[in-house]
Short mmCIF file of C-alpha atoms and ligand atoms in Angstrom, two decimals:
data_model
loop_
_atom_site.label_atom_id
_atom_site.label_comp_id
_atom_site.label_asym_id
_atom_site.label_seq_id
_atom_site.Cartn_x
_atom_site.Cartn_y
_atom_site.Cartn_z
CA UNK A 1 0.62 6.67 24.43
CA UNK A 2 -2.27 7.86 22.16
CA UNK A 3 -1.36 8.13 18.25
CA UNK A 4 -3.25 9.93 15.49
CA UNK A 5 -2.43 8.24 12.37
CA UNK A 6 -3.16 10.69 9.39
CA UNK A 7 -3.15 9.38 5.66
CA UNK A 8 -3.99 12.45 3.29
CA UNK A 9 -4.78 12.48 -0.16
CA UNK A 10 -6.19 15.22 -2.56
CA UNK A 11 -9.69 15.38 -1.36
CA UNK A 12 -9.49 12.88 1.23
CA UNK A 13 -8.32 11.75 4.65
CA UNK A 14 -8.26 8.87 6.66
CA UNK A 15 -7.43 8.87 10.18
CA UNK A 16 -6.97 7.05 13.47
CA UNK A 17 -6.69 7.25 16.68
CA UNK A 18 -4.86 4.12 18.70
CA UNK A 19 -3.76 3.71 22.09
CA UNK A 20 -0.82 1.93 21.75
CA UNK A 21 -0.47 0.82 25.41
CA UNK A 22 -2.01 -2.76 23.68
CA UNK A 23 -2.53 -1.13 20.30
CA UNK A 24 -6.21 -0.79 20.83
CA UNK A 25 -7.86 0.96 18.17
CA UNK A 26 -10.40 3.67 19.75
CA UNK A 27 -11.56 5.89 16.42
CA UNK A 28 -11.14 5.89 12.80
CA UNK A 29 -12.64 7.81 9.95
CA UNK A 30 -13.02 9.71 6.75
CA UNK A 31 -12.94 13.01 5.30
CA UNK A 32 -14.33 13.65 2.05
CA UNK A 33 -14.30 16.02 -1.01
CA UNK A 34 -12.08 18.23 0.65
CA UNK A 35 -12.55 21.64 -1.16
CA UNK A 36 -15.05 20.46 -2.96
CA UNK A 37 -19.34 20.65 -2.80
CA UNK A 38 -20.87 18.06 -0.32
CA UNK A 39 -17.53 17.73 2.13
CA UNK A 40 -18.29 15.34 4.89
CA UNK A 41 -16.22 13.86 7.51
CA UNK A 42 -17.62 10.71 9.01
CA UNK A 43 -16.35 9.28 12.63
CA UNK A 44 -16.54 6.34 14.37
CA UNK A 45 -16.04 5.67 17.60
CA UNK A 46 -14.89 1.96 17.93
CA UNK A 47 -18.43 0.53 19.58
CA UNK A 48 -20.40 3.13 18.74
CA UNK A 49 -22.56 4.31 15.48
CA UNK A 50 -20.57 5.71 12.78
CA UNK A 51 -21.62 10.14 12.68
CA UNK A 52 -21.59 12.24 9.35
CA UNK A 53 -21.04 15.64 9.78
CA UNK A 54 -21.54 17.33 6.50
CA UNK A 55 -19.87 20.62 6.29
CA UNK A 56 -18.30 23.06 3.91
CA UNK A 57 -14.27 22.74 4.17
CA UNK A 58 -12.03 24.87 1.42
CA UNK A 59 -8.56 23.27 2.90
CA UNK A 60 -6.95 20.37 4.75
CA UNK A 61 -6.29 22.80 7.49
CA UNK A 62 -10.05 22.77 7.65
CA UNK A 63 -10.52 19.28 7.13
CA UNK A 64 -7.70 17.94 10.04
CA UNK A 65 -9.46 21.06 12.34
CA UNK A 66 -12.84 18.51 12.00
CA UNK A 67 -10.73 15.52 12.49
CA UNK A 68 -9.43 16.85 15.87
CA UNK A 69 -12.83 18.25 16.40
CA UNK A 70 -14.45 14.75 16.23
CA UNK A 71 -11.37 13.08 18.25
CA UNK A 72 -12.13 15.31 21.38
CA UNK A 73 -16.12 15.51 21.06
CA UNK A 74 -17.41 14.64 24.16
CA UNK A 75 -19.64 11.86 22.94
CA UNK A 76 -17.87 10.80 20.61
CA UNK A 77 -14.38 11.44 20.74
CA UNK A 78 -11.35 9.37 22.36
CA UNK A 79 -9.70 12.24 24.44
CA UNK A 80 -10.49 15.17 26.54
CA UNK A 81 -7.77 17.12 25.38
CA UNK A 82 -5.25 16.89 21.97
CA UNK A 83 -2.55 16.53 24.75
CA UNK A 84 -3.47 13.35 25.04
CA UNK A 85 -2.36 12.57 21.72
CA UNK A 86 1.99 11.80 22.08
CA UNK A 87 2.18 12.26 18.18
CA UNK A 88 1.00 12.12 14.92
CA UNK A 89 2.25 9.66 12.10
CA UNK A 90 1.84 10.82 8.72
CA UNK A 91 1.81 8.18 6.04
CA UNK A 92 3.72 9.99 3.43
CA UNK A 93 4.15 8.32 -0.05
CA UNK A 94 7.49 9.27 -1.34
CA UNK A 95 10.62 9.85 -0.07
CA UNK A 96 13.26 9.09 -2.93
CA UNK A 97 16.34 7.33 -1.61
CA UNK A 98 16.59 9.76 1.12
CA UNK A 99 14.99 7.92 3.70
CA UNK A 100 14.96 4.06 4.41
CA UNK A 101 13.05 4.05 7.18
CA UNK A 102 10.65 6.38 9.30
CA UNK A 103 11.92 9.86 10.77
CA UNK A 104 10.55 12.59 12.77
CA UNK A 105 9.42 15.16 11.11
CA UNK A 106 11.74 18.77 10.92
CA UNK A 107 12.14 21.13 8.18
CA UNK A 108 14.85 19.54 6.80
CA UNK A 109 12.67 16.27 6.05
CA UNK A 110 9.74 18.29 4.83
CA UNK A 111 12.14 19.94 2.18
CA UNK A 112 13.31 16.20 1.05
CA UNK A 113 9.97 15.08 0.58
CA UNK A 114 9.38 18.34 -1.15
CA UNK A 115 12.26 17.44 -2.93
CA UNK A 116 10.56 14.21 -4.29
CA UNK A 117 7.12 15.81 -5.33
CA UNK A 118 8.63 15.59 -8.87
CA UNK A 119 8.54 11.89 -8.13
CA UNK A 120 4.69 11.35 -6.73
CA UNK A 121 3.28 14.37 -7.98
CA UNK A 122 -0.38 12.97 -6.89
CA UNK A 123 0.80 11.65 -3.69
CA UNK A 124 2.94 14.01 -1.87
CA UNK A 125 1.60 17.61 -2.08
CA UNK A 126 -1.73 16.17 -0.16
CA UNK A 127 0.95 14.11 2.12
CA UNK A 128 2.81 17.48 3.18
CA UNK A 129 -0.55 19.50 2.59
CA UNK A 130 -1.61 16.90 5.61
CA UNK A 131 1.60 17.52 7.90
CA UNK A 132 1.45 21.43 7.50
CA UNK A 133 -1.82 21.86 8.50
CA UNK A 134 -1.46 19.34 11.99
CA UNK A 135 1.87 21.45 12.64
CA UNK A 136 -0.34 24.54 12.67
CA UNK A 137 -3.20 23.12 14.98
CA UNK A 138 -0.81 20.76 16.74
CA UNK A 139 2.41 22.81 17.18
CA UNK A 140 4.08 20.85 20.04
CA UNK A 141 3.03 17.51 19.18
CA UNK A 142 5.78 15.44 17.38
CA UNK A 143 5.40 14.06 13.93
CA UNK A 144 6.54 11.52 12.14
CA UNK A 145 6.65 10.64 8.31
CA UNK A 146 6.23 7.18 7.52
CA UNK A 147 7.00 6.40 3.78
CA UNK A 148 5.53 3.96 1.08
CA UNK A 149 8.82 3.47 -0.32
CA UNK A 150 11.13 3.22 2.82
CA UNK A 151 10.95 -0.71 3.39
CA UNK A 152 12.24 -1.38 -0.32
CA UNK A 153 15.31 0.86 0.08
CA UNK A 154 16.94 -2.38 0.89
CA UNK A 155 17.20 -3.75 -2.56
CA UNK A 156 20.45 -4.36 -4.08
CA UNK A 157 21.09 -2.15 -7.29
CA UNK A 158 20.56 -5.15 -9.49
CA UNK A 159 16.85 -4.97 -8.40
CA UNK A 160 16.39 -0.72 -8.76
CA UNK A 161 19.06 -0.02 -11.39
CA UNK A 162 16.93 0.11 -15.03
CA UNK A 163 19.18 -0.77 -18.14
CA UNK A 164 18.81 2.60 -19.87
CA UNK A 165 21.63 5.42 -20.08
CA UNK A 166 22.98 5.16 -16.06
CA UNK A 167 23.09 9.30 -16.79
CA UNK A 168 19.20 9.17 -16.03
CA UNK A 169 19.35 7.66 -12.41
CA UNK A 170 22.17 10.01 -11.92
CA UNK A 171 20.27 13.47 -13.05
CA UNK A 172 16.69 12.21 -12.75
CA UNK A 173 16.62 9.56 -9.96
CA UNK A 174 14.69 6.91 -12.49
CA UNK A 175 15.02 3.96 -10.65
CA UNK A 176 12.91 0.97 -8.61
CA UNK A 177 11.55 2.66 -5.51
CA UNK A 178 8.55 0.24 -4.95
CA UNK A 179 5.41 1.08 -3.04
CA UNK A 180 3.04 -0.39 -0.16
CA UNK A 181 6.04 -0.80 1.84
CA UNK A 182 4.31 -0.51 5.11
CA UNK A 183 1.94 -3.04 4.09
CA UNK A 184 5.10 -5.01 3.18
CA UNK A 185 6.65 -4.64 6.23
CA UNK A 186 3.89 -5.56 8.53
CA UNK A 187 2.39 -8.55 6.54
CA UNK A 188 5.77 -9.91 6.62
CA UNK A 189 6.47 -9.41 10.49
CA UNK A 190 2.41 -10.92 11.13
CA UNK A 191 3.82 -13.78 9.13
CA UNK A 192 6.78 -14.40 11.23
CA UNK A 193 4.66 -13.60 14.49
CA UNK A 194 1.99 -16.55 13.11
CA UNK A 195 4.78 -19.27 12.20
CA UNK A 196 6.26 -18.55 15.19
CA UNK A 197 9.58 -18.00 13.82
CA UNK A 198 12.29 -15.34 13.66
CA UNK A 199 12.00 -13.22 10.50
CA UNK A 200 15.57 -13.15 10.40
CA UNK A 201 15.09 -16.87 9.39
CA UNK A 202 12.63 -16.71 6.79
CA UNK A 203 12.48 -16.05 3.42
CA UNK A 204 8.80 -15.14 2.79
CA UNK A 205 7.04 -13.69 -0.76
CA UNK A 206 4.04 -11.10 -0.02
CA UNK A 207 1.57 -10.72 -2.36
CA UNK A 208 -0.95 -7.31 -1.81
CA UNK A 209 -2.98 -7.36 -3.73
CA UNK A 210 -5.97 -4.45 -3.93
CA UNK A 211 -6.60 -1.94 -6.53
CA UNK A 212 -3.08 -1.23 -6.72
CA UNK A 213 -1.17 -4.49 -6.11
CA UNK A 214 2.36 -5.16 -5.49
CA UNK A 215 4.51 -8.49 -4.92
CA UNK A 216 7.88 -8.15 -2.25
CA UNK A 217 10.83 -10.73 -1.97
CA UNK A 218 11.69 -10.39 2.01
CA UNK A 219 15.04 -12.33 2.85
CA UNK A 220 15.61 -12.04 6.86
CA UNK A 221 13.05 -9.45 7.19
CA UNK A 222 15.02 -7.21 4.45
CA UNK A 223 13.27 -6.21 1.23
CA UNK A 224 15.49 -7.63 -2.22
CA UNK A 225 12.64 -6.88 -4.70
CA UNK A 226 9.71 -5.79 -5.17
CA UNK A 227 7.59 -5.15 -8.26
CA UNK A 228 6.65 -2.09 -8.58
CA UNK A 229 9.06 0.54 -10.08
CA UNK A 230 10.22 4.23 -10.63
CA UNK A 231 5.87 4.48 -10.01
CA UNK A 232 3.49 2.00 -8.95
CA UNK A 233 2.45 1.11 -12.87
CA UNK A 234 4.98 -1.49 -12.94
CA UNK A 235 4.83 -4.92 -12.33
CA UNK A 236 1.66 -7.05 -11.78
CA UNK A 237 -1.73 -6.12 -13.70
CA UNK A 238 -3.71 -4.11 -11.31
CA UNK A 239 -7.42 -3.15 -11.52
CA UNK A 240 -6.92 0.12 -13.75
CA UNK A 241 -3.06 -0.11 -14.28
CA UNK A 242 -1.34 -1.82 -16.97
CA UNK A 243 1.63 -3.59 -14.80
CA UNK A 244 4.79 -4.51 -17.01
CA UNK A 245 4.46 -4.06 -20.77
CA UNK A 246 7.18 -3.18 -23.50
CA UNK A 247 8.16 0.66 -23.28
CA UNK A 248 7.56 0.52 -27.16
CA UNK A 249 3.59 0.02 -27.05
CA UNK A 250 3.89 3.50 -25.49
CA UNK A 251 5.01 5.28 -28.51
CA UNK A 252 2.93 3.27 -30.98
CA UNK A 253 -0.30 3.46 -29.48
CA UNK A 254 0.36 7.17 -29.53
CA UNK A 255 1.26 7.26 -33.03
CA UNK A 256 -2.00 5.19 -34.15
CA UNK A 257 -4.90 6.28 -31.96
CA UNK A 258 -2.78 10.36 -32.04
CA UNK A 259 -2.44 10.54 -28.29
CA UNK A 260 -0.44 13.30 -26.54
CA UNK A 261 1.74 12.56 -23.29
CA UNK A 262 -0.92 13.02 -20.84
CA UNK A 263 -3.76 10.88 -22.43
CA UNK A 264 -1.37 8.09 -23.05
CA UNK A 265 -0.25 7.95 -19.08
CA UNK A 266 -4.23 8.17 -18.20
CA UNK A 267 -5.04 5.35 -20.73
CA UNK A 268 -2.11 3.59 -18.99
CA UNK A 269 -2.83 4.37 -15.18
CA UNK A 270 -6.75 4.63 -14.95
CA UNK A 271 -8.10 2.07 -18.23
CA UNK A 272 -5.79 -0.48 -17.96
CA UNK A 273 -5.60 -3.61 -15.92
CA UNK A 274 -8.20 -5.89 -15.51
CA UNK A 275 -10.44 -3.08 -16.66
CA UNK A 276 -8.68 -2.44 -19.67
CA UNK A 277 -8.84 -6.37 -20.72
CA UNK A 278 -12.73 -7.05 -19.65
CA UNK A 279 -14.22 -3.96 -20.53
CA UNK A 280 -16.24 -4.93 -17.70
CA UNK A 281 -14.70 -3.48 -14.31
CA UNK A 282 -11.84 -3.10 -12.43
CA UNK A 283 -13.49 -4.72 -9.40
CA UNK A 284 -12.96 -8.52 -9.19
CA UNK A 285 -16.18 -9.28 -7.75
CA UNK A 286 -17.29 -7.91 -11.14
CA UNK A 287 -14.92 -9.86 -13.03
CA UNK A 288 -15.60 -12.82 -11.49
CA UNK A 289 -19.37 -12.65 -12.09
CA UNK A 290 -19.25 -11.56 -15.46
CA UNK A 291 -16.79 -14.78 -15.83
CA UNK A 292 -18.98 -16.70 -14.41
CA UNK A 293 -21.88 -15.83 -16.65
CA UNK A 294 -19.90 -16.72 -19.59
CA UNK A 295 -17.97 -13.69 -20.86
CA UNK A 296 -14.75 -14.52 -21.86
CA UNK A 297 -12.60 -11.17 -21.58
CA UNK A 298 -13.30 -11.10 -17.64
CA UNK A 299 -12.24 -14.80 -17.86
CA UNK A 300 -9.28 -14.04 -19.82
CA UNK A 301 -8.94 -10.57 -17.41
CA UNK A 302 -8.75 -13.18 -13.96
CA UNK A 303 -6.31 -15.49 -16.20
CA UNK A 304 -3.44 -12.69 -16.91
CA UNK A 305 -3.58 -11.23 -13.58
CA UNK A 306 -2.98 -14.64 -11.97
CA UNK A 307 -0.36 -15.12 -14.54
CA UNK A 308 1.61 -12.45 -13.68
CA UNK A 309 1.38 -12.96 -9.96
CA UNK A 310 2.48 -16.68 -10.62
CA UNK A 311 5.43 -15.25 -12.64
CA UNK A 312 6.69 -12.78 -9.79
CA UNK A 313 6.36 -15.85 -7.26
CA UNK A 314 8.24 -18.09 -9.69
CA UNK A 315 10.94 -14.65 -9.90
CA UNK A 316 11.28 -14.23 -6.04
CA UNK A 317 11.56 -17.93 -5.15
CA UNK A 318 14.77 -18.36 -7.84
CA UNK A 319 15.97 -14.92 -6.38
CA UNK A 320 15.71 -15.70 -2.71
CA UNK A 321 17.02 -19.76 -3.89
CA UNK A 322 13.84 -20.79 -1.96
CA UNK A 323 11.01 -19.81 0.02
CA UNK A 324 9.48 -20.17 3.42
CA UNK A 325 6.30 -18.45 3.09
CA UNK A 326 3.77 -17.09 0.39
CA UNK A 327 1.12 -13.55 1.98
CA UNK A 328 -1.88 -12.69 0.91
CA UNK A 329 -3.46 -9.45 1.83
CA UNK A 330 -4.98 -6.52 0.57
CA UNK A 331 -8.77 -6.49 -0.85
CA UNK A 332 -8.15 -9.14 -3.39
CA UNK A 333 -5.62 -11.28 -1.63
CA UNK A 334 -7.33 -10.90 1.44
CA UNK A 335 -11.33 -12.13 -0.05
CA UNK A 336 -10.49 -13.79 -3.73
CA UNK A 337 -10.89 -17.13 -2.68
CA UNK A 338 -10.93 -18.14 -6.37
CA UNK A 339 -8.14 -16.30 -7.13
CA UNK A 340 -5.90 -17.78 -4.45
CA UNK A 341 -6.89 -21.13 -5.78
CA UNK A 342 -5.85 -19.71 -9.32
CA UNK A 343 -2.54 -18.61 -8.15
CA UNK A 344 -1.29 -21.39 -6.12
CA UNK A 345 -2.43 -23.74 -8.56
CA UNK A 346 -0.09 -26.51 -9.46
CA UNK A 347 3.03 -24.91 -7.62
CA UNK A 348 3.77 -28.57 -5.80
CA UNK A 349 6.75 -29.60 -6.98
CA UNK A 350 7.89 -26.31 -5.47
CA UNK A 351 6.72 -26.95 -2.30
CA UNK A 352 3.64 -24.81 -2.13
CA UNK A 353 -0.21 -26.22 -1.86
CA UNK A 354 -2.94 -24.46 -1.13
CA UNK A 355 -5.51 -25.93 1.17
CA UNK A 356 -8.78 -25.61 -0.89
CA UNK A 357 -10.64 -25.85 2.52
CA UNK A 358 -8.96 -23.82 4.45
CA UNK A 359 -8.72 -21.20 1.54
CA UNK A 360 -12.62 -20.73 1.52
CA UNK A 361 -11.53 -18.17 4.87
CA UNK A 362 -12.05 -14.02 3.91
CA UNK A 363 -10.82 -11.27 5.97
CA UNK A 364 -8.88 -12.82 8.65
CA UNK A 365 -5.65 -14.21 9.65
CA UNK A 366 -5.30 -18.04 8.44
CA UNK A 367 -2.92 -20.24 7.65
CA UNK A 368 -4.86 -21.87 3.97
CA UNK A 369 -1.75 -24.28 2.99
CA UNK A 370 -2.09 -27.76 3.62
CA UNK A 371 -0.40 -29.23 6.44
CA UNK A 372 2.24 -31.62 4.19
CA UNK A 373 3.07 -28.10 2.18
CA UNK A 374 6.30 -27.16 2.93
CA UNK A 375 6.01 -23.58 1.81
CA UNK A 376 3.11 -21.90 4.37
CA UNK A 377 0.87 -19.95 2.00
CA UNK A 378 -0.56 -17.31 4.83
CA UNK A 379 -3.68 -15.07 4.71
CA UNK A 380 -3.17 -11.43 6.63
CA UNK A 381 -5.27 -8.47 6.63
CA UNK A 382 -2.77 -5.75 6.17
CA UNK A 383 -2.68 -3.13 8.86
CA UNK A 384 -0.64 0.02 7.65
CA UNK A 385 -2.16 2.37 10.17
CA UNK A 386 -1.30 -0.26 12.75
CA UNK A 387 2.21 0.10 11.09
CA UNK A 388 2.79 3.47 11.13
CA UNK A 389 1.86 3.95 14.92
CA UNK A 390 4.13 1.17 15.77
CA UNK A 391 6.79 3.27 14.06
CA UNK A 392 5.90 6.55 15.29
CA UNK A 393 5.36 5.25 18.71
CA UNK A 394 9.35 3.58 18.29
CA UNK A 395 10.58 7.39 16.98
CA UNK A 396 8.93 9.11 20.14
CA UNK A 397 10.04 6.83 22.50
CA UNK A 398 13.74 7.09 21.74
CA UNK A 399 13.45 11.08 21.97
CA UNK A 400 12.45 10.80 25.35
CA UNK A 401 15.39 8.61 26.18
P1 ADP B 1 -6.94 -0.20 -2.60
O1 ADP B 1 -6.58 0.07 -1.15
O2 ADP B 1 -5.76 -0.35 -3.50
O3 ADP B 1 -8.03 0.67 -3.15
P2 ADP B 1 -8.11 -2.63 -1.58
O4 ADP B 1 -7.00 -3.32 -0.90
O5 ADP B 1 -9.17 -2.01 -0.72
O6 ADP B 1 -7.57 -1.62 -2.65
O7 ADP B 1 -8.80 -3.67 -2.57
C1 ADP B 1 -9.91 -3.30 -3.33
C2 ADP B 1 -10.24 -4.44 -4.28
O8 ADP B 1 -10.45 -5.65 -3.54
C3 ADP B 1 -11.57 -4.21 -5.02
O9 ADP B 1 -11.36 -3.51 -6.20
C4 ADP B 1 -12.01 -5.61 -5.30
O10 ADP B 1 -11.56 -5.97 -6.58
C5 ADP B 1 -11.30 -6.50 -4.30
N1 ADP B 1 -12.23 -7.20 -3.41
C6 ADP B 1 -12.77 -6.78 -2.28
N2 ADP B 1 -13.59 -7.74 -1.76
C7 ADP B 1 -13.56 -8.79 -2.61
C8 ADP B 1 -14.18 -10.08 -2.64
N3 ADP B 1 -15.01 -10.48 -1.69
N4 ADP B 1 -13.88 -10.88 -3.69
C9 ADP B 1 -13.04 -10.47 -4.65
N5 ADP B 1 -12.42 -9.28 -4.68
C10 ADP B 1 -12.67 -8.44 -3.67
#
């Protein structure tokens, strides 16, 4: 069966088209500026040139109209007809404690994830912007929602709950949700798949680390933590976000520097992070220059984002009493070779060292511990599109059963 995979955001779409009779991936691409001047959706055709098509589009409707457009272009599309395509998964990025796993898509799930736009308000209009407009041009084809916070539904309440008045989870929902679960999820099931192992067996930290960045405790192949929170500004230091800092800062930065609401979330969410410490970027390959040339904020940036990622290892392992492996993966866990090193510095009396040759690999699978560590420190490119047509694939197989 052929899958679209559809990830939507405000002005922007990424797609892909995989033929999951050996999960081959045939096309992928991009739409841009959505509504906006200068839209432009570029295609690629796996082993062909990449094509821009710049072209006015006022809607996603528009936008996912080009998308199918490209997919069934004669040159370079994948199909000859969207009938080819069994169904589409939509990566969707909240969906509340209602769901804890994927689910096909009817109005009664579109109206729970409506239900949770109070909870993503970025994320999940464009989501269910994305799913209206393929149910229009794609009325028979079955969807499926595939959600950023599913995987973590798992944890116990000691992990979600928050110690403030237990009247807010009740009439608000604030608790732990956690995010990049897909990425979660299928870093952790590569890792099994690589140690040759049954997840059910393991107990296995994954660190994803990219712009956003996130660290998961996965016991038998069941999230029990994860750091980020009631958003995805809690936890580690991330490239623009602030990570874990005393609720109180909030209030007094506002009272000094006379902030209102809004400015002090944007401050908190989008000049934070290693950005907010350097003052030099939020991009490590920046940082790691400017360190490198002597400035000492971008050193001291590199130093407290290791820190904290060193603390939620040090968390998981006394949480999970032990652990079999460590993941790296996303942008920065998947090409900071320095960074690794930083991390998994002096963990060995916990069982954990880091092969400094084998750690000099980027981009690919590798196992970069050293043969006498006990605890296999594993680099995996993350694959959530590969995910999510693994799970819509499993959802429209069993309603054909
Ligand atoms: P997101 O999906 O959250 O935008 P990514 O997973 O694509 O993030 O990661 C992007 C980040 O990865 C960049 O901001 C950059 O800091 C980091 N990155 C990418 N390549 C390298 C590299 N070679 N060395 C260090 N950091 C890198």
């Amino acid at each position: 069966m052929k899958i679209l995979v559809i990830n939507c955001g405000s002005s922007s779409l990424k797609y892909q088209v995989l033929d999951m009779n050996g999960e081959i991936l045939l096309a992928k691409g991009l739409v841009e500026r959505i509504g906006m001047d200068g839209s432009v959706i570029t295609h690629e055709k796996i082993g062909m040139d990449k094509v821009r098509n710049e072209t006015p589009m006022e809607s996603h409707k528009e936008a996912i109209q080009l998308v199918l457009d490209a997919i069934i272009d004669p040159e370079h599309g994948v199909v000859k007809d969207m009938s080819e395509i069994g169904a589409v998964g939509h990566r969707v990025v909240h969906a509340g404690e209602k769901y804890a796993s994927s689910v096909l898509i009817d109005d009664d799930v579109i109206q729970a994830l409506e239900e949770c736009v109070e909870l993503a308000p970025l994320h999940n209009p464009p989501n269910l912007l994305g799913i209206a407009a393929c149910q229009e041009l794609m009325p028979n084809t079955p969807m499926v929602g595939v959600f950023d916070t599913a995987f973590h539904q798992t944890m116990p309440p000691e992990s979600y709950i928050y110690a403030i008045p237990y009247e807010y989870y009740q009439k608000h929902k604030i608790r732990r949700y956690g995010f990049h679960g897909t990425s979660h999820k299928y870093v952790s099931q590569r890792a099994a798949d690589i140690m040759n192992c049954n997840l059910d067996d393991l107990k296995i930290i994954t660190c994803h680390l990219g712009n956003g960045a996130s660290v998961s405790a996965i016991k038998r192949g069941v999230c029990i933590d994860t750091s980020m929170g009631f958003t995805p500004l809690e936890g580690l230091v991330m490239g623009t976000r602030c990570g874990d800092i005393d609720p109180a800062i909030v209030t007094y930065i506002r009272e000094k520097e006379h902030l209102d609401q809004g400015v002090a979330n944007e401050i908190l969410n989008t000049k934070s992070g290693v950005l907010g410490i350097s003052g030099v970027s939020s991009d490590f390959r920046d940082l790691e220059e400017a360190a490198e040339e002597g400035n000492e904020r971008a050193q001291l940036a590199i130093k407290v984002f290791a820190h904290k990622v060193r603390f939620y290892i040090g968390a998981y392992i006394a949480e999970m009493n032990g652990v079999d492996a460590i993941v790296f993966t996303a942008g920065v866990g998947e090409n900071d070779i320095a960074m690794r090193d930083i991390i998994c510095n002096d963990l060995g009396n916990l069982g954990i060292k880091l092969d400094l040759v084998k750690n000099k690999t980027r981009g690919k699978e590798a196992i970069i511990s050293r043969d006498d560590s006990r605890v296999k420190i594993i680099l995996i490119p993350t694959d959530e599109e590969l995910m999510i047509a693994r799970d819509t694939l499993e959802i429209v197989k069993g309603l054909n059963k």
